[in-house]
Amino acid sequence: MKKSVEILGLPVISITEGRELGMSKTLLIDARNGKVAAITIEDEDWYRGVKLIPYESVIAIGDDAVTITNSENILKLDEAADYENLLDENIRIIETKAITKNGTIQGKISELYIGEDGRIEKCEITAPDGTTSEILTDQISIFGKQVTVIDPDGEKKTEFIGSAAREPAPEPAPAPAPEPAPAPEPEPVSVPEPEPVPEPVPEPEPEPEPAPVAETPQPQAAPAPAAKPEIKEAPKAAFPAKPAPKAAPKAAPAEPAKQATEKSTDDRHRRYLLGKKAARTIKMDNGIVIVEAGADITEEVLQKAKLANKIIELSMNVQ
């Protein structure tokens, strides 16, 4: 198991490309299933939008890095439609109040313990007096945005985990009822007992003969046709290359498409951020405050954040 603090802030490494792709930023929680769905990352292009790694794409989380297969495992915001609801819910669990169903506050959730499959195995609770205790996920009924509800019935169920094999001993199977003794004959007439008929022994089924393995035709001859296009294209390269400038107009539509993508990303950020509150104070690089911690995010705040390239930082620090 790993603590959340041991996962965040680690470099993300592609083991097939041999390069660093960014830093792990936050955990995207799937509260309904009690697991980590993805890890958001921050890279040199963070201002273009949120990027995340599905947890099932993570190969390992070590002491010094998070490893993935390659950069294709990283999803941009417009490619992560399956995770959009989780991004909107923005449930962090840590810093939520831990309260029982009967209304007793136990403290605050101060840490999460994550299993290899991404499941939240247990939570650490810090009481008002500073003492800490741990509670298994099986004892938690709801992971909420502001409150984590502890189920007392879950405690009883959890106590039986691991002891079920020895405490509730299985009931012994009932012994077969003895066959009733034959009633005595009125006169001792000796009747020869019939010889027991041997039960027919089922003949062993003949083992199925192994199906002949069809030899796979060798595909050595397949590459031969590939050489034909090279012969045909060679003479084409010898002719004047005047048609080459025609490729330039094709690149023109890329600019509107890029602008449309950026506008779609800006609209998505706007819908996600408007009406929420800033979790901490966001400042421009020159120190000017864009929004104070706890203040509402308005159109004016979004405009300032966009001009200062702070949209992603703002989207990762809302409540």
mmCIF file of C-alpha atoms in Angstrom:
data_model
loop_
_atom_site.group_PDB
_atom_site.id
_atom_site.type_symbol
_atom_site.label_atom_id
_atom_site.label_comp_id
_atom_site.label_asym_id
_atom_site.label_seq_id
_atom_site.Cartn_x
_atom_site.Cartn_y
_atom_site.Cartn_z
ATOM 1 C CA MET A 1 0.000 0.000 0.000
ATOM 2 C CA LYS A 2 1.032 3.609 -0.623
ATOM 3 C CA LYS A 3 0.025 6.781 1.206
ATOM 4 C CA SER A 4 -1.325 9.513 -1.044
ATOM 5 C CA VAL A 5 1.557 11.750 0.039
ATOM 6 C CA GLU A 6 3.956 9.099 -1.293
ATOM 7 C CA ILE A 7 2.325 9.254 -4.765
ATOM 8 C CA LEU A 8 1.918 13.005 -5.287
ATOM 9 C CA GLY A 9 4.867 15.061 -6.473
ATOM 10 C CA LEU A 10 6.663 12.131 -8.136
ATOM 11 C CA PRO A 11 7.994 12.390 -11.721
ATOM 12 C CA VAL A 12 6.069 10.365 -14.328
ATOM 13 C CA ILE A 13 8.477 8.275 -16.442
ATOM 14 C CA SER A 14 7.822 6.528 -19.800
ATOM 15 C CA ILE A 15 9.772 3.259 -19.715
ATOM 16 C CA THR A 16 9.642 2.751 -23.507
ATOM 17 C CA GLU A 17 10.544 6.314 -24.472
ATOM 18 C CA GLY A 18 13.000 6.907 -21.647
ATOM 19 C CA ARG A 19 11.792 10.385 -20.768
ATOM 20 C CA GLU A 20 10.058 12.307 -18.016
ATOM 21 C CA LEU A 21 6.505 13.307 -18.938
ATOM 22 C CA GLY A 22 5.543 15.504 -15.979
ATOM 23 C CA MET A 23 4.820 15.400 -12.241
ATOM 24 C CA SER A 24 1.923 13.710 -10.430
ATOM 25 C CA LYS A 25 -0.359 16.506 -9.157
ATOM 26 C CA THR A 26 -3.600 15.156 -7.596
ATOM 27 C CA LEU A 27 -5.592 11.930 -7.174
ATOM 28 C CA LEU A 28 -8.899 11.716 -9.042
ATOM 29 C CA ILE A 29 -11.231 9.825 -6.664
ATOM 30 C CA ASP A 30 -14.063 7.525 -7.760
ATOM 31 C CA ALA A 31 -16.035 7.893 -4.502
ATOM 32 C CA ARG A 32 -18.824 5.476 -5.451
ATOM 33 C CA ASN A 33 -16.382 2.605 -5.939
ATOM 34 C CA GLY A 34 -13.915 3.691 -3.254
ATOM 35 C CA LYS A 35 -10.842 3.830 -5.477
ATOM 36 C CA VAL A 36 -8.449 6.124 -7.305
ATOM 37 C CA ALA A 37 -9.602 6.426 -10.931
ATOM 38 C CA ALA A 38 -6.692 8.479 -12.278
ATOM 39 C CA ILE A 39 -3.691 10.648 -11.426
ATOM 40 C CA THR A 40 -3.616 14.200 -12.784
ATOM 41 C CA ILE A 41 -0.207 15.427 -13.919
ATOM 42 C CA GLU A 42 1.442 18.767 -14.526
ATOM 43 C CA ASP A 43 3.906 19.173 -17.394
ATOM 44 C CA GLU A 44 5.496 21.973 -19.397
ATOM 45 C CA ASP A 45 2.247 22.344 -21.408
ATOM 46 C CA TRP A 46 -0.023 22.488 -18.340
ATOM 47 C CA TYR A 47 -1.594 25.741 -19.540
ATOM 48 C CA ARG A 48 -3.247 23.868 -22.434
ATOM 49 C CA GLY A 49 -5.543 21.938 -20.088
ATOM 50 C CA VAL A 50 -5.792 19.175 -17.480
ATOM 51 C CA LYS A 51 -3.968 15.940 -18.295
ATOM 52 C CA LEU A 52 -4.408 12.656 -16.458
ATOM 53 C CA ILE A 53 -3.242 9.041 -16.370
ATOM 54 C CA PRO A 54 -5.896 6.313 -15.834
ATOM 55 C CA TYR A 55 -4.789 4.337 -12.790
ATOM 56 C CA GLU A 56 -4.935 1.066 -14.728
ATOM 57 C CA SER A 57 -2.271 2.479 -17.083
ATOM 58 C CA VAL A 58 0.190 2.903 -14.193
ATOM 59 C CA ILE A 59 2.825 0.151 -14.219
ATOM 60 C CA ALA A 60 4.259 0.881 -10.778
ATOM 61 C CA ILE A 61 4.569 3.565 -8.124
ATOM 62 C CA GLY A 62 8.049 3.486 -6.641
ATOM 63 C CA ASP A 63 9.840 5.538 -4.051
ATOM 64 C CA ASP A 64 11.183 7.939 -6.682
ATOM 65 C CA ALA A 65 8.846 7.821 -9.718
ATOM 66 C CA VAL A 66 5.548 6.743 -11.265
ATOM 67 C CA THR A 67 6.170 4.539 -14.326
ATOM 68 C CA ILE A 68 3.905 4.135 -17.362
ATOM 69 C CA THR A 69 4.402 2.424 -20.740
ATOM 70 C CA ASN A 70 4.538 5.529 -22.945
ATOM 71 C CA SER A 71 3.175 9.035 -23.429
ATOM 72 C CA GLU A 72 0.051 7.686 -25.183
ATOM 73 C CA ASN A 73 -1.239 6.632 -21.741
ATOM 74 C CA ILE A 74 -1.698 10.333 -20.858
ATOM 75 C CA LEU A 75 -5.158 11.698 -21.699
ATOM 76 C CA LYS A 76 -6.007 15.339 -22.375
ATOM 77 C CA LEU A 77 -9.210 16.851 -21.061
ATOM 78 C CA ASP A 78 -11.047 16.521 -24.378
ATOM 79 C CA GLU A 79 -10.066 12.824 -24.511
ATOM 80 C CA ALA A 80 -11.170 12.055 -20.943
ATOM 81 C CA ALA A 81 -14.958 12.146 -21.286
ATOM 82 C CA ASP A 82 -15.267 9.107 -18.973
ATOM 83 C CA TYR A 83 -13.605 11.096 -16.180
ATOM 84 C CA GLU A 84 -15.423 14.420 -16.672
ATOM 85 C CA ASN A 85 -18.049 13.704 -13.969
ATOM 86 C CA LEU A 86 -15.315 12.825 -11.469
ATOM 87 C CA LEU A 87 -13.499 16.076 -12.310
ATOM 88 C CA ASP A 88 -16.746 17.995 -11.722
ATOM 89 C CA GLU A 89 -17.388 16.235 -8.377
ATOM 90 C CA ASN A 90 -13.776 16.947 -7.278
ATOM 91 C CA ILE A 91 -13.966 14.733 -4.172
ATOM 92 C CA ARG A 92 -10.621 14.720 -2.339
ATOM 93 C CA ILE A 93 -11.615 12.800 0.899
ATOM 94 C CA ILE A 94 -8.601 14.242 2.766
ATOM 95 C CA GLU A 95 -9.637 17.105 5.104
ATOM 96 C CA THR A 96 -13.285 15.944 5.160
ATOM 97 C CA LYS A 97 -15.008 15.433 8.527
ATOM 98 C CA ALA A 98 -15.222 11.805 9.725
ATOM 99 C CA ILE A 99 -18.621 11.328 11.356
ATOM 100 C CA THR A 100 -20.567 8.241 12.430
ATOM 101 C CA LYS A 101 -24.167 7.581 11.433
ATOM 102 C CA ASN A 102 -25.315 8.475 14.954
ATOM 103 C CA GLY A 103 -23.785 11.966 14.551
ATOM 104 C CA THR A 104 -20.488 11.638 16.444
ATOM 105 C CA ILE A 105 -17.551 13.479 14.860
ATOM 106 C CA GLN A 106 -14.383 11.394 15.062
ATOM 107 C CA GLY A 107 -12.063 14.008 13.545
ATOM 108 C CA LYS A 108 -10.787 14.686 10.023
ATOM 109 C CA ILE A 109 -9.476 12.353 7.348
ATOM 110 C CA SER A 110 -5.758 13.162 7.170
ATOM 111 C CA GLU A 111 -4.407 10.425 4.879
ATOM 112 C CA LEU A 112 -5.409 7.688 2.415
ATOM 113 C CA TYR A 113 -3.777 4.297 1.907
ATOM 114 C CA ILE A 114 -3.956 3.111 -1.719
ATOM 115 C CA GLY A 115 -3.627 -0.538 -2.800
ATOM 116 C CA GLU A 116 -1.853 -1.722 -5.958
ATOM 117 C CA ASP A 117 -5.166 -1.888 -7.855
ATOM 118 C CA GLY A 118 -6.024 1.700 -6.883
ATOM 119 C CA ARG A 119 -8.563 0.684 -4.183
ATOM 120 C CA ILE A 120 -8.622 2.837 -1.044
ATOM 121 C CA GLU A 121 -7.760 0.246 1.607
ATOM 122 C CA LYS A 122 -8.019 2.452 4.705
ATOM 123 C CA CYS A 123 -8.077 6.050 5.936
ATOM 124 C CA GLU A 124 -6.219 7.812 8.725
ATOM 125 C CA ILE A 125 -8.326 9.970 11.076
ATOM 126 C CA THR A 126 -6.823 12.789 13.143
ATOM 127 C CA ALA A 127 -8.932 13.561 16.232
ATOM 128 C CA PRO A 128 -9.332 17.118 17.610
ATOM 129 C CA ASP A 129 -6.767 16.305 20.320
ATOM 130 C CA GLY A 130 -4.166 15.394 17.672
ATOM 131 C CA THR A 131 -4.269 11.626 18.099
ATOM 132 C CA THR A 132 -4.564 9.488 14.969
ATOM 133 C CA SER A 133 -6.355 6.234 14.222
ATOM 134 C CA GLU A 134 -7.023 4.122 11.153
ATOM 135 C CA ILE A 135 -10.321 2.889 9.727
ATOM 136 C CA LEU A 136 -10.809 0.317 6.977
ATOM 137 C CA THR A 137 -12.741 1.240 3.857
ATOM 138 C CA ASP A 138 -15.262 -1.509 4.679
ATOM 139 C CA GLN A 139 -16.270 0.594 7.704
ATOM 140 C CA ILE A 140 -17.070 3.657 5.544
ATOM 141 C CA SER A 141 -20.488 3.968 3.927
ATOM 142 C CA ILE A 142 -20.075 7.293 2.046
ATOM 143 C CA PHE A 143 -17.138 9.314 0.753
ATOM 144 C CA GLY A 144 -18.658 12.787 0.448
ATOM 145 C CA LYS A 145 -17.316 16.118 -0.750
ATOM 146 C CA GLN A 146 -17.269 17.545 2.783
ATOM 147 C CA VAL A 147 -18.120 14.595 5.068
ATOM 148 C CA THR A 148 -16.997 10.952 5.260
ATOM 149 C CA VAL A 149 -19.679 8.806 6.947
ATOM 150 C CA ILE A 150 -18.592 5.861 9.098
ATOM 151 C CA ASP A 151 -20.994 2.896 9.289
ATOM 152 C CA PRO A 152 -21.006 1.178 12.734
ATOM 153 C CA ASP A 153 -22.447 -1.943 11.117
ATOM 154 C CA GLY A 154 -19.455 -1.990 8.883
ATOM 155 C CA GLU A 155 -17.237 -2.354 11.965
ATOM 156 C CA LYS A 156 -19.025 -5.538 12.971
ATOM 157 C CA LYS A 157 -18.697 -6.932 9.475
ATOM 158 C CA THR A 158 -15.039 -5.994 9.387
ATOM 159 C CA GLU A 159 -14.328 -7.780 12.675
ATOM 160 C CA PHE A 160 -15.401 -11.056 11.104
ATOM 161 C CA ILE A 161 -13.040 -10.631 8.169
ATOM 162 C CA GLY A 162 -10.108 -12.960 8.731
ATOM 163 C CA SER A 163 -11.738 -14.764 11.691
ATOM 164 C CA ALA A 164 -14.582 -16.341 9.775
ATOM 165 C CA ALA A 165 -12.484 -19.410 9.164
ATOM 166 C CA ARG A 166 -12.129 -20.225 12.880
ATOM 167 C CA GLU A 167 -14.974 -18.627 14.888
ATOM 168 C CA PRO A 168 -18.208 -19.502 13.043
ATOM 169 C CA ALA A 169 -17.367 -23.203 12.657
ATOM 170 C CA PRO A 170 -19.324 -24.836 9.850
ATOM 171 C CA GLU A 171 -22.121 -27.083 10.952
ATOM 172 C CA PRO A 172 -21.287 -30.764 10.447
ATOM 173 C CA ALA A 173 -23.162 -32.433 7.637
ATOM 174 C CA PRO A 174 -25.987 -34.657 8.938
ATOM 175 C CA ALA A 175 -25.043 -38.307 9.039
ATOM 176 C CA PRO A 176 -26.975 -40.499 6.614
ATOM 177 C CA ALA A 177 -29.987 -42.149 8.254
ATOM 178 C CA PRO A 178 -29.418 -45.901 8.887
ATOM 179 C CA GLU A 179 -31.433 -48.195 6.725
ATOM 180 C CA PRO A 180 -34.280 -49.883 8.625
ATOM 181 C CA ALA A 181 -33.635 -53.506 9.624
ATOM 182 C CA PRO A 182 -35.725 -56.024 7.706
ATOM 183 C CA ALA A 183 -38.754 -57.312 9.600
ATOM 184 C CA PRO A 184 -38.350 -60.952 10.861
ATOM 185 C CA GLU A 185 -40.177 -63.534 8.853
ATOM 186 C CA PRO A 186 -42.872 -65.509 10.725
ATOM 187 C CA GLU A 187 -41.136 -68.764 9.890
ATOM 188 C CA PRO A 188 -37.419 -69.215 9.481
ATOM 189 C CA VAL A 189 -37.592 -70.160 5.843
ATOM 190 C CA SER A 190 -34.159 -70.215 4.404
ATOM 191 C CA VAL A 191 -34.261 -68.144 1.288
ATOM 192 C CA PRO A 192 -31.030 -67.838 -0.579
ATOM 193 C CA GLU A 193 -29.976 -64.262 -0.678
ATOM 194 C CA PRO A 194 -29.579 -62.920 -4.211
ATOM 195 C CA GLU A 195 -26.070 -62.331 -5.186
ATOM 196 C CA PRO A 196 -25.302 -58.633 -5.379
ATOM 197 C CA VAL A 197 -25.377 -57.396 -8.888
ATOM 198 C CA PRO A 198 -22.126 -55.633 -9.555
ATOM 199 C CA GLU A 199 -22.609 -52.099 -10.566
ATOM 200 C CA PRO A 200 -21.670 -51.525 -14.179
ATOM 201 C CA VAL A 201 -18.316 -49.947 -14.425
ATOM 202 C CA PRO A 202 -18.457 -47.136 -16.958
ATOM 203 C CA GLU A 203 -16.076 -47.735 -19.720
ATOM 204 C CA PRO A 204 -13.456 -45.016 -19.917
ATOM 205 C CA GLU A 205 -14.224 -42.630 -22.652
ATOM 206 C CA PRO A 206 -11.647 -42.764 -25.386
ATOM 207 C CA GLU A 207 -9.342 -39.871 -25.205
ATOM 208 C CA PRO A 208 -9.986 -37.520 -28.123
ATOM 209 C CA GLU A 209 -7.280 -37.687 -30.628
ATOM 210 C CA PRO A 210 -5.410 -34.414 -30.797
ATOM 211 C CA ALA A 211 -6.606 -32.373 -33.694
ATOM 212 C CA PRO A 212 -3.994 -32.104 -36.371
ATOM 213 C CA VAL A 213 -2.276 -28.814 -36.130
ATOM 214 C CA ALA A 214 -2.529 -27.049 -39.400
ATOM 215 C CA GLU A 215 0.774 -25.722 -40.415
ATOM 216 C CA THR A 216 0.622 -22.005 -40.713
ATOM 217 C CA PRO A 217 1.781 -20.942 -44.151
ATOM 218 C CA GLN A 218 4.954 -19.050 -43.894
ATOM 219 C CA PRO A 219 4.367 -15.392 -44.783
ATOM 220 C CA GLN A 220 7.898 -14.898 -46.149
ATOM 221 C CA ALA A 221 6.615 -14.116 -49.615
ATOM 222 C CA ALA A 222 4.315 -11.336 -48.342
ATOM 223 C CA PRO A 223 6.942 -8.547 -48.265
ATOM 224 C CA ALA A 224 7.643 -9.027 -52.012
ATOM 225 C CA PRO A 225 4.769 -6.765 -53.216
ATOM 226 C CA ALA A 226 5.972 -3.979 -50.924
ATOM 227 C CA ALA A 227 8.968 -3.382 -53.175
ATOM 228 C CA LYS A 228 6.746 -2.502 -56.159
ATOM 229 C CA PRO A 229 5.669 0.965 -54.926
ATOM 230 C CA GLU A 230 9.323 1.903 -54.418
ATOM 231 C CA ILE A 231 10.118 1.163 -58.078
ATOM 232 C CA LYS A 232 7.128 3.216 -59.246
ATOM 233 C CA GLU A 233 7.847 6.161 -57.008
ATOM 234 C CA ALA A 234 11.509 6.432 -57.966
ATOM 235 C CA PRO A 235 10.842 7.837 -61.427
ATOM 236 C CA LYS A 236 8.233 10.255 -60.019
ATOM 237 C CA ALA A 237 10.891 11.889 -57.879
ATOM 238 C CA ALA A 238 12.938 12.579 -61.015
ATOM 239 C CA PHE A 239 10.251 14.836 -62.546
ATOM 240 C CA PRO A 240 10.085 18.552 -61.637
ATOM 241 C CA ALA A 241 8.796 19.055 -58.130
ATOM 242 C CA LYS A 242 6.501 21.955 -59.031
ATOM 243 C CA PRO A 243 3.346 20.327 -57.503
ATOM 244 C CA ALA A 244 4.978 20.565 -54.049
ATOM 245 C CA PRO A 245 3.661 24.096 -53.286
ATOM 246 C CA LYS A 246 0.088 22.736 -53.539
ATOM 247 C CA ALA A 247 0.580 21.109 -50.105
ATOM 248 C CA ALA A 248 0.804 24.541 -48.468
ATOM 249 C CA PRO A 249 -2.942 25.403 -48.724
ATOM 250 C CA LYS A 250 -3.833 22.139 -46.976
ATOM 251 C CA ALA A 251 -2.158 23.333 -43.780
ATOM 252 C CA ALA A 252 -4.412 26.397 -43.644
ATOM 253 C CA PRO A 253 -7.453 24.621 -42.068
ATOM 254 C CA ALA A 254 -5.238 23.556 -39.141
ATOM 255 C CA GLU A 255 -5.341 27.072 -37.644
ATOM 256 C CA PRO A 256 -9.182 27.273 -37.390
ATOM 257 C CA ALA A 257 -9.226 23.730 -36.027
ATOM 258 C CA LYS A 258 -6.682 24.683 -33.367
ATOM 259 C CA GLN A 259 -8.690 27.802 -32.476
ATOM 260 C CA ALA A 260 -11.868 25.711 -32.254
ATOM 261 C CA THR A 261 -10.107 23.222 -29.943
ATOM 262 C CA GLU A 262 -8.817 26.024 -27.700
ATOM 263 C CA LYS A 263 -12.286 27.618 -27.601
ATOM 264 C CA SER A 264 -13.826 24.234 -26.666
ATOM 265 C CA THR A 265 -11.247 23.838 -23.891
ATOM 266 C CA ASP A 266 -11.921 27.406 -22.630
ATOM 267 C CA ASP A 267 -15.687 26.742 -22.600
ATOM 268 C CA ARG A 268 -15.160 23.503 -20.670
ATOM 269 C CA HIS A 269 -13.002 25.270 -18.087
ATOM 270 C CA ARG A 270 -15.580 28.050 -17.811
ATOM 271 C CA ARG A 271 -18.458 25.614 -17.155
ATOM 272 C CA TYR A 272 -16.339 23.716 -14.650
ATOM 273 C CA LEU A 273 -15.052 26.729 -12.688
ATOM 274 C CA LEU A 274 -17.921 29.250 -12.602
ATOM 275 C CA GLY A 275 -19.763 29.296 -9.295
ATOM 276 C CA LYS A 276 -17.035 27.419 -7.390
ATOM 277 C CA LYS A 277 -14.709 28.794 -4.741
ATOM 278 C CA ALA A 278 -10.951 29.004 -4.805
ATOM 279 C CA ALA A 279 -9.279 26.552 -2.416
ATOM 280 C CA ARG A 280 -6.229 28.821 -2.086
ATOM 281 C CA THR A 281 -5.051 32.259 -3.223
ATOM 282 C CA ILE A 282 -3.972 32.331 -6.879
ATOM 283 C CA LYS A 283 -1.499 35.027 -7.935
ATOM 284 C CA MET A 284 0.047 36.221 -11.189
ATOM 285 C CA ASP A 285 3.800 35.794 -11.697
ATOM 286 C CA ASN A 286 4.262 39.450 -10.706
ATOM 287 C CA GLY A 287 2.443 38.888 -7.397
ATOM 288 C CA ILE A 288 -0.921 40.439 -8.312
ATOM 289 C CA VAL A 289 -3.773 38.449 -6.726
ATOM 290 C CA ILE A 290 -6.178 36.844 -9.192
ATOM 291 C CA VAL A 291 -8.521 35.428 -6.539
ATOM 292 C CA GLU A 292 -8.358 35.062 -2.772
ATOM 293 C CA ALA A 293 -8.801 31.703 -1.050
ATOM 294 C CA GLY A 294 -12.492 31.013 -0.435
ATOM 295 C CA ALA A 295 -13.667 33.686 -2.919
ATOM 296 C CA ASP A 296 -16.200 32.919 -5.682
ATOM 297 C CA ILE A 297 -14.857 32.311 -9.170
ATOM 298 C CA THR A 298 -16.485 34.824 -11.535
ATOM 299 C CA GLU A 299 -16.099 35.807 -15.186
ATOM 300 C CA GLU A 300 -13.635 38.516 -14.124
ATOM 301 C CA VAL A 301 -11.522 35.960 -12.220
ATOM 302 C CA LEU A 302 -11.531 33.618 -15.237
ATOM 303 C CA GLN A 303 -10.429 36.454 -17.546
ATOM 304 C CA LYS A 304 -7.531 37.366 -15.227
ATOM 305 C CA ALA A 305 -6.502 33.703 -14.878
ATOM 306 C CA LYS A 306 -6.568 33.216 -18.636
ATOM 307 C CA LEU A 307 -4.429 36.299 -19.310
ATOM 308 C CA ALA A 308 -1.914 35.145 -16.654
ATOM 309 C CA ASN A 309 -1.898 31.520 -17.887
ATOM 310 C CA LYS A 310 -3.234 30.368 -14.495
ATOM 311 C CA ILE A 311 -6.382 28.530 -15.663
ATOM 312 C CA ILE A 312 -4.975 25.038 -14.906
ATOM 313 C CA GLU A 313 -3.611 26.109 -11.519
ATOM 314 C CA LEU A 314 -7.029 27.583 -10.724
ATOM 315 C CA SER A 315 -8.889 24.431 -11.882
ATOM 316 C CA MET A 316 -6.745 22.249 -9.620
ATOM 317 C CA ASN A 317 -7.451 24.407 -6.543
ATOM 318 C CA VAL A 318 -11.215 24.772 -6.310
ATOM 319 C CA GLN A 319 -13.748 23.560 -3.796
#
